[in-house]
PDB file of C-alpha atoms in Angstrom:
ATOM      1  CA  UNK A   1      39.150  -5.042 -26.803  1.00 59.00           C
ATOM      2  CA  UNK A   2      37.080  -7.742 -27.983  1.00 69.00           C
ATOM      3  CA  UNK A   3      39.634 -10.381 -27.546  1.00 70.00           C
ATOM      4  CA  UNK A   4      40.025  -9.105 -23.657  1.00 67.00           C
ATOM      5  CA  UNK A   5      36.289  -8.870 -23.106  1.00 72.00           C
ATOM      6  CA  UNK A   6      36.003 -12.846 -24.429  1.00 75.00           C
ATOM      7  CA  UNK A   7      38.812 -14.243 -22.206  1.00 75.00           C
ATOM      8  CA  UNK A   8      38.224 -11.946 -18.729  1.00 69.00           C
ATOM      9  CA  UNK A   9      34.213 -12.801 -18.745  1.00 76.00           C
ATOM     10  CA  UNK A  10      34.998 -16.300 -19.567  1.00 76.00           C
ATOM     11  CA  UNK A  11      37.144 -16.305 -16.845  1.00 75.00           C
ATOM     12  CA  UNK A  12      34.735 -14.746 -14.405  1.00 69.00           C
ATOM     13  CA  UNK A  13      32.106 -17.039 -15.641  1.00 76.00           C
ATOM     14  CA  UNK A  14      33.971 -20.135 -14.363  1.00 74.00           C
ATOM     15  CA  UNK A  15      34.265 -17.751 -11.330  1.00 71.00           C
ATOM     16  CA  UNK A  16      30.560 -18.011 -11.075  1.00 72.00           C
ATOM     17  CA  UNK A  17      30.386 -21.368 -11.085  1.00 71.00           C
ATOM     18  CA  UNK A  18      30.095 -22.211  -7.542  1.00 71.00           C
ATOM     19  CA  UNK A  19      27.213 -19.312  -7.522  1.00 71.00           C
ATOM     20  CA  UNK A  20      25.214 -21.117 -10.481  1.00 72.00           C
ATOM     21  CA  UNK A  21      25.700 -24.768  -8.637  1.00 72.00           C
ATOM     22  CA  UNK A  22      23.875 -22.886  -5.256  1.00 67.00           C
ATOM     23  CA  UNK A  23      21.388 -21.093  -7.374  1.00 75.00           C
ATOM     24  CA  UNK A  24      20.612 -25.061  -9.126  1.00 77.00           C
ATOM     25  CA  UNK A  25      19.987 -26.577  -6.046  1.00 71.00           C
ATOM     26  CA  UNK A  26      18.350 -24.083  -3.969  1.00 73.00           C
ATOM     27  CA  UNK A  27      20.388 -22.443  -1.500  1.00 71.00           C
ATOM     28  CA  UNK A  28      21.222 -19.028  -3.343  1.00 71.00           C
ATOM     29  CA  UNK A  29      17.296 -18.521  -2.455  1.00 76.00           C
ATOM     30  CA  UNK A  30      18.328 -17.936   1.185  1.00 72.00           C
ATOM     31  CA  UNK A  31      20.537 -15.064  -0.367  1.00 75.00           C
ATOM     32  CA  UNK A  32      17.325 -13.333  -1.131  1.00 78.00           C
ATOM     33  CA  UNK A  33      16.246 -12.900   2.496  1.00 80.00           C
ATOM     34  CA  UNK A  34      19.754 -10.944   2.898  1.00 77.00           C
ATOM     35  CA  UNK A  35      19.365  -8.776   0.245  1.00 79.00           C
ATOM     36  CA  UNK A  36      16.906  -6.596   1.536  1.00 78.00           C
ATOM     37  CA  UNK A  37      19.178  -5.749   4.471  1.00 81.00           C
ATOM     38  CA  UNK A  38      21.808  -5.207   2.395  1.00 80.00           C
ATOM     39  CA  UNK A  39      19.791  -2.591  -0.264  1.00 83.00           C
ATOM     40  CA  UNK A  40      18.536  -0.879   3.356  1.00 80.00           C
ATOM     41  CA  UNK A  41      22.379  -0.527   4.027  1.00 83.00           C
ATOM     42  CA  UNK A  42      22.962   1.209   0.489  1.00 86.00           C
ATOM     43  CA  UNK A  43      20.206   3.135   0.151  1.00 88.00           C
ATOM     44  CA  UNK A  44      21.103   6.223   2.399  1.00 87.00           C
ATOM     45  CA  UNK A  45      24.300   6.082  -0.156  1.00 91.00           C
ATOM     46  CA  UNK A  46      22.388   5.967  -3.448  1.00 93.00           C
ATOM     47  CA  UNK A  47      20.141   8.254  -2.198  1.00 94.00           C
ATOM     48  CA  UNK A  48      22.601  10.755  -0.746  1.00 94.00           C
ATOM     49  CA  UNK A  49      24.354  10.947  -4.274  1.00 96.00           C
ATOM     50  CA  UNK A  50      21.598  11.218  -6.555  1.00 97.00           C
ATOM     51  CA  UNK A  51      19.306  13.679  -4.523  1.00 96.00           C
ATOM     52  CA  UNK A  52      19.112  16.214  -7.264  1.00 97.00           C
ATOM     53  CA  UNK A  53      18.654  13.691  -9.876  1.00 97.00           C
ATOM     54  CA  UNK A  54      15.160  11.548  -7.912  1.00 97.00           C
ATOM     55  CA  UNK A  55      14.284  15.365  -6.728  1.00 97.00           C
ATOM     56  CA  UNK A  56      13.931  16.468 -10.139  1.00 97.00           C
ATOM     57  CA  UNK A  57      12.750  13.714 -11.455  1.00 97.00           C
ATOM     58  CA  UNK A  58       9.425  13.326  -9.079  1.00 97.00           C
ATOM     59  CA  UNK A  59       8.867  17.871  -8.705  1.00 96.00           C
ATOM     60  CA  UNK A  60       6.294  17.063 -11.214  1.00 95.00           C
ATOM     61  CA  UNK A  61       4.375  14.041  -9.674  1.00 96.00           C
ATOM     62  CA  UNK A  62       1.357  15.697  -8.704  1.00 94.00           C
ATOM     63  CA  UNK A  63       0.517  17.195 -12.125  1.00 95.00           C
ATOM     64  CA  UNK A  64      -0.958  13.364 -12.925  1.00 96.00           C
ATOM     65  CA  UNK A  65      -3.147  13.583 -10.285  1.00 94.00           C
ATOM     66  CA  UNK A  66      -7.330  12.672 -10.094  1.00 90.00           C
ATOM     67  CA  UNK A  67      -9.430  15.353 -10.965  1.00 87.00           C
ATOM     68  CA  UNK A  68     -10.373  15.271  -7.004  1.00 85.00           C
ATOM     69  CA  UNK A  69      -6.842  16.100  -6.257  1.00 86.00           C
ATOM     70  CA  UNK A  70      -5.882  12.543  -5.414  1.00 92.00           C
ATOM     71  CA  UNK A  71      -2.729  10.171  -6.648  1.00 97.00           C
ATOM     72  CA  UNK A  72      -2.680   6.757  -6.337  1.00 97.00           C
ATOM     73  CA  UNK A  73       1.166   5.307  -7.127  1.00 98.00           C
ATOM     74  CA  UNK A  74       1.974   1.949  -7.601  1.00 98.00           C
ATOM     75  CA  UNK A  75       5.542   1.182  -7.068  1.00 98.00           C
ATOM     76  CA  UNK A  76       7.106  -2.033  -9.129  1.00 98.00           C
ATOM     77  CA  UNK A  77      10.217  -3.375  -7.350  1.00 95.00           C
ATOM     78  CA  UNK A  78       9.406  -0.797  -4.025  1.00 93.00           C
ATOM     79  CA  UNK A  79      12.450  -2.759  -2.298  1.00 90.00           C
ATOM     80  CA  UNK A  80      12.717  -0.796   1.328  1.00 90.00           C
ATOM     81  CA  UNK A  81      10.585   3.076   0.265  1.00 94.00           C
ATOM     82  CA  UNK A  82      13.706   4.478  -1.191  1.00 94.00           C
ATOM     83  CA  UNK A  83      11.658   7.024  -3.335  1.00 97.00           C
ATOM     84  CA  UNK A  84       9.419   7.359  -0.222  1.00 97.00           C
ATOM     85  CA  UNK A  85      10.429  10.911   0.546  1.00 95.00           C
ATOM     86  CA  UNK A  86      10.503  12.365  -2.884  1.00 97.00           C
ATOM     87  CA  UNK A  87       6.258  11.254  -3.404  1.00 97.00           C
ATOM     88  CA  UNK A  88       3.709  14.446  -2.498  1.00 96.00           C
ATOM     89  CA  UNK A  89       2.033  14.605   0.729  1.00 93.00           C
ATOM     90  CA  UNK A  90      -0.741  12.675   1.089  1.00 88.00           C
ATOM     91  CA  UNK A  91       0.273  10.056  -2.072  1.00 95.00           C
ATOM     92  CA  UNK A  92      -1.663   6.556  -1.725  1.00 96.00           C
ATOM     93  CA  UNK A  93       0.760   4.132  -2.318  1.00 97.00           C
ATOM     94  CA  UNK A  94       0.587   0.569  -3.944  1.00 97.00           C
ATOM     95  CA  UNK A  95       3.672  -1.408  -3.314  1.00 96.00           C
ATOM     96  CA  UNK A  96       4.886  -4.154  -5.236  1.00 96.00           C
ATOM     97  CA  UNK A  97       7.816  -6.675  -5.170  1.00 94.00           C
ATOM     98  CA  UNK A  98       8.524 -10.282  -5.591  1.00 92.00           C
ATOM     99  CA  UNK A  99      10.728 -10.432  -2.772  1.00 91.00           C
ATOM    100  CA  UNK A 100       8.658 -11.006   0.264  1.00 90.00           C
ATOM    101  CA  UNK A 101      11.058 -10.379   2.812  1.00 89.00           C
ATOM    102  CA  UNK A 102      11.062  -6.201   2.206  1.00 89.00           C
ATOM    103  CA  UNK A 103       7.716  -6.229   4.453  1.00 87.00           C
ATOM    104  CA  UNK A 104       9.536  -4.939   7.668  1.00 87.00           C
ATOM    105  CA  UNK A 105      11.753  -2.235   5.706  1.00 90.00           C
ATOM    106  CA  UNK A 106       8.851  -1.007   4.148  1.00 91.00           C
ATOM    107  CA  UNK A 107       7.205  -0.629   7.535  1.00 91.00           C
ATOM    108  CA  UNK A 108       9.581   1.428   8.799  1.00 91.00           C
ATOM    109  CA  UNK A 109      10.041   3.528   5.650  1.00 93.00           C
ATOM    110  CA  UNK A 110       6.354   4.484   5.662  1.00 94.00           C
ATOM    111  CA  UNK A 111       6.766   5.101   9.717  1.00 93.00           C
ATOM    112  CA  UNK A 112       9.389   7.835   8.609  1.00 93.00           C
ATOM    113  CA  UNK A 113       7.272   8.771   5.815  1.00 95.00           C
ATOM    114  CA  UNK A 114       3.965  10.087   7.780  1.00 94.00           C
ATOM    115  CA  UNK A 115       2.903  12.833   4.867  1.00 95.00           C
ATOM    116  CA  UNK A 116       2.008   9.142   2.547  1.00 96.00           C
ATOM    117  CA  UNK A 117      -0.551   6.700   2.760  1.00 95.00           C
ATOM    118  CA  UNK A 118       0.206   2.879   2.317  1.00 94.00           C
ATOM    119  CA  UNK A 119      -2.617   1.217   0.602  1.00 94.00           C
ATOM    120  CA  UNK A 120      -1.112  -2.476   0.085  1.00 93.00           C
ATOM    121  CA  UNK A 121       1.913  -4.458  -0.403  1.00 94.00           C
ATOM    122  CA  UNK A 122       1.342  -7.017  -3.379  1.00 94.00           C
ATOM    123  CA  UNK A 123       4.340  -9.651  -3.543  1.00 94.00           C
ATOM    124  CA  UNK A 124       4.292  -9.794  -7.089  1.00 94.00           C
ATOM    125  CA  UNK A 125       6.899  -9.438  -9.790  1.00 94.00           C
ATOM    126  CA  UNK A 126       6.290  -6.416 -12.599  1.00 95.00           C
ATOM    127  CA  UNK A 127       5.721  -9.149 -15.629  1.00 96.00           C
ATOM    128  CA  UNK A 128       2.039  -9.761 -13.948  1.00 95.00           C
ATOM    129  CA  UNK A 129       0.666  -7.149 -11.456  1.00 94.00           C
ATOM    130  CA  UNK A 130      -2.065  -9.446 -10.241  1.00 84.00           C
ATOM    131  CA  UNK A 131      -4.777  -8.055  -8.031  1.00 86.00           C
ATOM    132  CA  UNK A 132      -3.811  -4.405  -9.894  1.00 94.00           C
ATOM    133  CA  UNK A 133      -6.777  -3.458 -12.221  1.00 95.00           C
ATOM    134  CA  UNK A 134      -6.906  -2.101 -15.891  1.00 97.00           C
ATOM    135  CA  UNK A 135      -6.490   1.913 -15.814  1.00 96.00           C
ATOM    136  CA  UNK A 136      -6.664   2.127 -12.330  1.00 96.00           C
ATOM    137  CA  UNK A 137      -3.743   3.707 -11.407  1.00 97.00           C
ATOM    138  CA  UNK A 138      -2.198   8.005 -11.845  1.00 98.00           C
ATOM    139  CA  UNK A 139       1.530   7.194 -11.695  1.00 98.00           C
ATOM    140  CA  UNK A 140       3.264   3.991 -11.825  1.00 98.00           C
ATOM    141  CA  UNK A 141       7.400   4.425 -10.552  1.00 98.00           C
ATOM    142  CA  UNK A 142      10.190   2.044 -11.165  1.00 97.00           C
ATOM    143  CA  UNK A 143      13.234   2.590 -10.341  1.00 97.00           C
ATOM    144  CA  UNK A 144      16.830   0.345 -10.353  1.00 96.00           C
ATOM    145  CA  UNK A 145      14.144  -2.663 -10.541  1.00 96.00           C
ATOM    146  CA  UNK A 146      14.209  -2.908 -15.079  1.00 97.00           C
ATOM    147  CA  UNK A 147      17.621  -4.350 -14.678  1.00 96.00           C
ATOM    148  CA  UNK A 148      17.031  -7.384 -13.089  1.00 95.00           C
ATOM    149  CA  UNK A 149      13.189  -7.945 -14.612  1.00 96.00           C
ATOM    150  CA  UNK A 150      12.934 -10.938 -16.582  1.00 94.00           C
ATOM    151  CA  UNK A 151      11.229  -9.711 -19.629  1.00 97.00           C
ATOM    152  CA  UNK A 152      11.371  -5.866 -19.469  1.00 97.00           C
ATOM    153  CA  UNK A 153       8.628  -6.059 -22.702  1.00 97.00           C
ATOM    154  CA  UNK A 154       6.282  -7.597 -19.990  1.00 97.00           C
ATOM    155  CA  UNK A 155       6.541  -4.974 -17.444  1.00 98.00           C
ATOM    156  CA  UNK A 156       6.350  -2.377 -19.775  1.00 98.00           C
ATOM    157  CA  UNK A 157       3.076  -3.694 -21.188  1.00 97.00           C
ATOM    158  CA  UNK A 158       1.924  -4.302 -17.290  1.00 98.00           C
ATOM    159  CA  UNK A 159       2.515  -0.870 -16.982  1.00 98.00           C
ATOM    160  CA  UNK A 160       0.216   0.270 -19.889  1.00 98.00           C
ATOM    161  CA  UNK A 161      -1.929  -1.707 -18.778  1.00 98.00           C
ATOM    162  CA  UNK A 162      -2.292  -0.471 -15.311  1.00 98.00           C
ATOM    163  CA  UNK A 163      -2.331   3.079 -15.637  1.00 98.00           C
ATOM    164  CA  UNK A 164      -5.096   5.117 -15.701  1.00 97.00           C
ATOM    165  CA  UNK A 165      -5.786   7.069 -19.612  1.00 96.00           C
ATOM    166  CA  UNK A 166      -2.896  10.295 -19.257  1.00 97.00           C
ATOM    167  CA  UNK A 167      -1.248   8.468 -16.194  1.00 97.00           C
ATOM    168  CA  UNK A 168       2.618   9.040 -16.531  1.00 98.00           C
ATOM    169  CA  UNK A 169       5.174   5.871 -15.685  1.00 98.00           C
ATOM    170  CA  UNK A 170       8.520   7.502 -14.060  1.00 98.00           C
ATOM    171  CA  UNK A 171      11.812   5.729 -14.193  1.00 98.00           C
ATOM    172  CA  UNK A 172      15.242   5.561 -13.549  1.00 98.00           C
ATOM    173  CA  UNK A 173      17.581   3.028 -14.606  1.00 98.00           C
ATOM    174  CA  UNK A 174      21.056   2.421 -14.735  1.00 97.00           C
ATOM    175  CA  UNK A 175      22.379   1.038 -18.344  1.00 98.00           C
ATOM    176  CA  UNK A 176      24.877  -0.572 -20.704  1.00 98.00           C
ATOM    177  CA  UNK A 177      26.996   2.486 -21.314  1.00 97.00           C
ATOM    178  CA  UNK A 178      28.717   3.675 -24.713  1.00 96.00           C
ATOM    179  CA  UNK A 179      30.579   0.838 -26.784  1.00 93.00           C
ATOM    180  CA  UNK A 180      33.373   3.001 -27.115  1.00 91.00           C
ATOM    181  CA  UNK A 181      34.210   3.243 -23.276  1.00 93.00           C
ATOM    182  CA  UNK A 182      36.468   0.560 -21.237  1.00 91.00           C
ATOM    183  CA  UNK A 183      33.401   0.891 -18.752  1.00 95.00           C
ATOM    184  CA  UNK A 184      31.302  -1.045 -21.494  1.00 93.00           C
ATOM    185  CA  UNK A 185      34.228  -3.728 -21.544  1.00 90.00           C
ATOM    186  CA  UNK A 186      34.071  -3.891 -17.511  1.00 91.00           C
ATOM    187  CA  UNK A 187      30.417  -4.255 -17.150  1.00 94.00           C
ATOM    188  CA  UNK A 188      30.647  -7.287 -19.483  1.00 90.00           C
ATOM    189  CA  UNK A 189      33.756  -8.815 -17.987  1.00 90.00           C
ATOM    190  CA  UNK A 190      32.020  -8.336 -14.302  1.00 91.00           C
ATOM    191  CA  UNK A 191      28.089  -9.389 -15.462  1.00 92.00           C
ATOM    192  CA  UNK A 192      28.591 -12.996 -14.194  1.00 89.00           C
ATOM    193  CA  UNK A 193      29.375 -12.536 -10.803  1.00 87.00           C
ATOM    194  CA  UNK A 194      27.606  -9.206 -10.363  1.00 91.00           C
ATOM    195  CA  UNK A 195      24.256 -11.245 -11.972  1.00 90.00           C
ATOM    196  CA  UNK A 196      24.664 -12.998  -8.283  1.00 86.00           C
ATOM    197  CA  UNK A 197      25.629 -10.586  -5.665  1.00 84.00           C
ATOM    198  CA  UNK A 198      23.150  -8.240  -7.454  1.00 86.00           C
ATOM    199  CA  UNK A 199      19.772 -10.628  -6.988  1.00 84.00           C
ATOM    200  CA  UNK A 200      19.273 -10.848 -10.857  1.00 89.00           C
ATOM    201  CA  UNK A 201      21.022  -7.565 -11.917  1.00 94.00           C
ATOM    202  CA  UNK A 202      22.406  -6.926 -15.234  1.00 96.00           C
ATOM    203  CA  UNK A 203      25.101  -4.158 -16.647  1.00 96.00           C
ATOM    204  CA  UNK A 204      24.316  -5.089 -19.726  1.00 96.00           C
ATOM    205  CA  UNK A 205      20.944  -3.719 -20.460  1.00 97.00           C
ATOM    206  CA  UNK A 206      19.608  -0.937 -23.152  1.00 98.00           C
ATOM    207  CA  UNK A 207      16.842  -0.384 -21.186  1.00 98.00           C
ATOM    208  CA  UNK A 208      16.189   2.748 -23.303  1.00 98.00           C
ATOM    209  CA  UNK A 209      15.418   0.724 -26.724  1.00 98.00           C
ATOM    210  CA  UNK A 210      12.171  -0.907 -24.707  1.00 97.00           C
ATOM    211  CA  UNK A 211      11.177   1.978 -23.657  1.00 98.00           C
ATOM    212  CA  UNK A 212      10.915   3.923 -26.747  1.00 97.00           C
ATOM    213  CA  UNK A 213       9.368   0.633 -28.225  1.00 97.00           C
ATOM    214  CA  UNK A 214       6.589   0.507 -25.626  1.00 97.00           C
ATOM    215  CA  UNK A 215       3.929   2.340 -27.398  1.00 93.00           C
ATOM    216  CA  UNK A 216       3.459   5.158 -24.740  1.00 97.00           C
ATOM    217  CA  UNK A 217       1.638   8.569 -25.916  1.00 97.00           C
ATOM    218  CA  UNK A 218       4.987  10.645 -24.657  1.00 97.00           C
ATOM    219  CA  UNK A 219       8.197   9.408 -23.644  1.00 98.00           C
ATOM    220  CA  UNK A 220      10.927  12.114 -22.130  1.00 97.00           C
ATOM    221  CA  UNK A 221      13.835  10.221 -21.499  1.00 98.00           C
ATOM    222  CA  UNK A 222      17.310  11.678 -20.879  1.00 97.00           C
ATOM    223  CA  UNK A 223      20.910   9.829 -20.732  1.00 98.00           C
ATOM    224  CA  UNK A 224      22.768  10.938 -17.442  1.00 97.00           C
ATOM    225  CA  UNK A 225      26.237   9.839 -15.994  1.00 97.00           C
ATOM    226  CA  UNK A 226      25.070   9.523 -12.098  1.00 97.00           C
ATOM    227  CA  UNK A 227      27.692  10.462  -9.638  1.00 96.00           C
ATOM    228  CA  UNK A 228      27.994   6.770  -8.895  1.00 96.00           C
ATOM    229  CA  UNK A 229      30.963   3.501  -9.238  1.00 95.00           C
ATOM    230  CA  UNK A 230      31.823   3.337 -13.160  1.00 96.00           C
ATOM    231  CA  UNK A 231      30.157   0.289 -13.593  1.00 96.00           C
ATOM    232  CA  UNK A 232      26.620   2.231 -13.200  1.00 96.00           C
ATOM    233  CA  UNK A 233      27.609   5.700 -14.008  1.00 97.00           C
ATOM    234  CA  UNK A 234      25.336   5.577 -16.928  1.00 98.00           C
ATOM    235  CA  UNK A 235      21.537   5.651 -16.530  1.00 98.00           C
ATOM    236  CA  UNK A 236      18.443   6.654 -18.182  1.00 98.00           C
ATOM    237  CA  UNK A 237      16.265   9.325 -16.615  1.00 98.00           C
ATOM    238  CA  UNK A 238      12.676  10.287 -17.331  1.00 98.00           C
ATOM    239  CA  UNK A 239       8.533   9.318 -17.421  1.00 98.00           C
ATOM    240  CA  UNK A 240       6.469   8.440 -20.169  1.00 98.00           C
ATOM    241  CA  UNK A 241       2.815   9.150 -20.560  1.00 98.00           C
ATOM    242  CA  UNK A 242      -0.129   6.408 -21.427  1.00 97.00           C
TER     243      UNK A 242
END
């Protein structure tokens, strides 16, 4: 298998070429203004599939809440407000994401979403949350964004940083899955090109070794196989506590 995983991803690398050359001199950037439209075009998919799973994972949200009764969420990588309607009524919302052109997709998601409360939208990527202050935050989500972060140990520690003493950091990711499996081989052979058409994405992540690495109080993490394509069947589920 190693043999065949050398050759095929060398093979798809020189594939990639063309996409590396457009990337070097500046045109892949106007790829970035399509992506949004083309996440909005997935999402009622994704979304659709794993239901239970985001359902599940946010029944507990309001338990991190202010004494007052208030929760203030900061969202890293919001993209269009696909966790939107999974947040508590009434939520005050922080969004965050270092592609600019999600503005118009996240006014329309919070038009749908009337029982939330934007505060801002901070074009920003997770590695610095500028304007965001220390402890200031109850809940901090990230979802599908920790694969195509630049330096996951960054976020993580943005994270920390940002939540408020007992405020809870919720995630779901999808990840590198088992060594054993041909799906392993695939996501390597396919990384190259999917690096491009997935705005910085990557199969090939362990996302779950950071996170138990990050120095959080509590970390509940579970391994899942989401009803998804092979190539992101595998994902990490959970939240972890400050």
């Amino acid at each position: 298998m190693g043999l065949f995983i050398f050759i095929f991803t060398v093979f798809f690398q020189i594939l990639s070429l063309p996409l590396q050359f457009l990337e070097l001199v500046g045109i892949y950037r106007y790829y970035k203004k399509f992506f949004p439209y083309l996440l909005f075009k997935i999402t009622d998919t994704y979304n659709r599939k794993m239901h239970a799973h985001k359902k599940d994972l946010f029944s507990n949200l309001s338990q991190f809440s202010s004494p007052g009764g208030s929760l203030l969420l900061l969202e890293i990588g919001c993209g269009n407000g696909a966790n939107f309607e999974f947040y508590p009524a009434s939520c005050r919302i922080i969004c965050t994401d270092p592609n600019p052109n999600f503005d118009k997709y996240l006014d329309s998601a919070f038009a749908k979403n009337s029982h939330l409360k934007f505060d801002s939208f901070v074009v920003t990527p997770g590695e610095s949350l500028k304007g965001i202050a220390d402890g200031s935050v109850d809940v901090v989500v990230c979802t599908l964004v920790l694969c195509s972060v630049r330096n996951t140990k960054a976020v993580l520690k943005e994270v920390r940083r940002v939540l408020k003493r007992g405020g809870a950091f919720f995630f779901m990711e999808h990840v590198i899955a088992d060594p054993s499996t041909w799906v392993h081989a695939f996501q390597h052979v396919l990384q190259p090109l999917w690096y491009y058409f997935g705005d910085g994405c990557e199969l090939t992540r362990a996302t779950w070794k950071e996170l138990e690495e990050a120095e959080f109080s509590e970390l509940k993490l579970r391994h899942i196989q989401a009803p998804l394509m092979p190539l992101i069947k595998p994902h990490v589920i959970g939240y972890a506590v400050k």
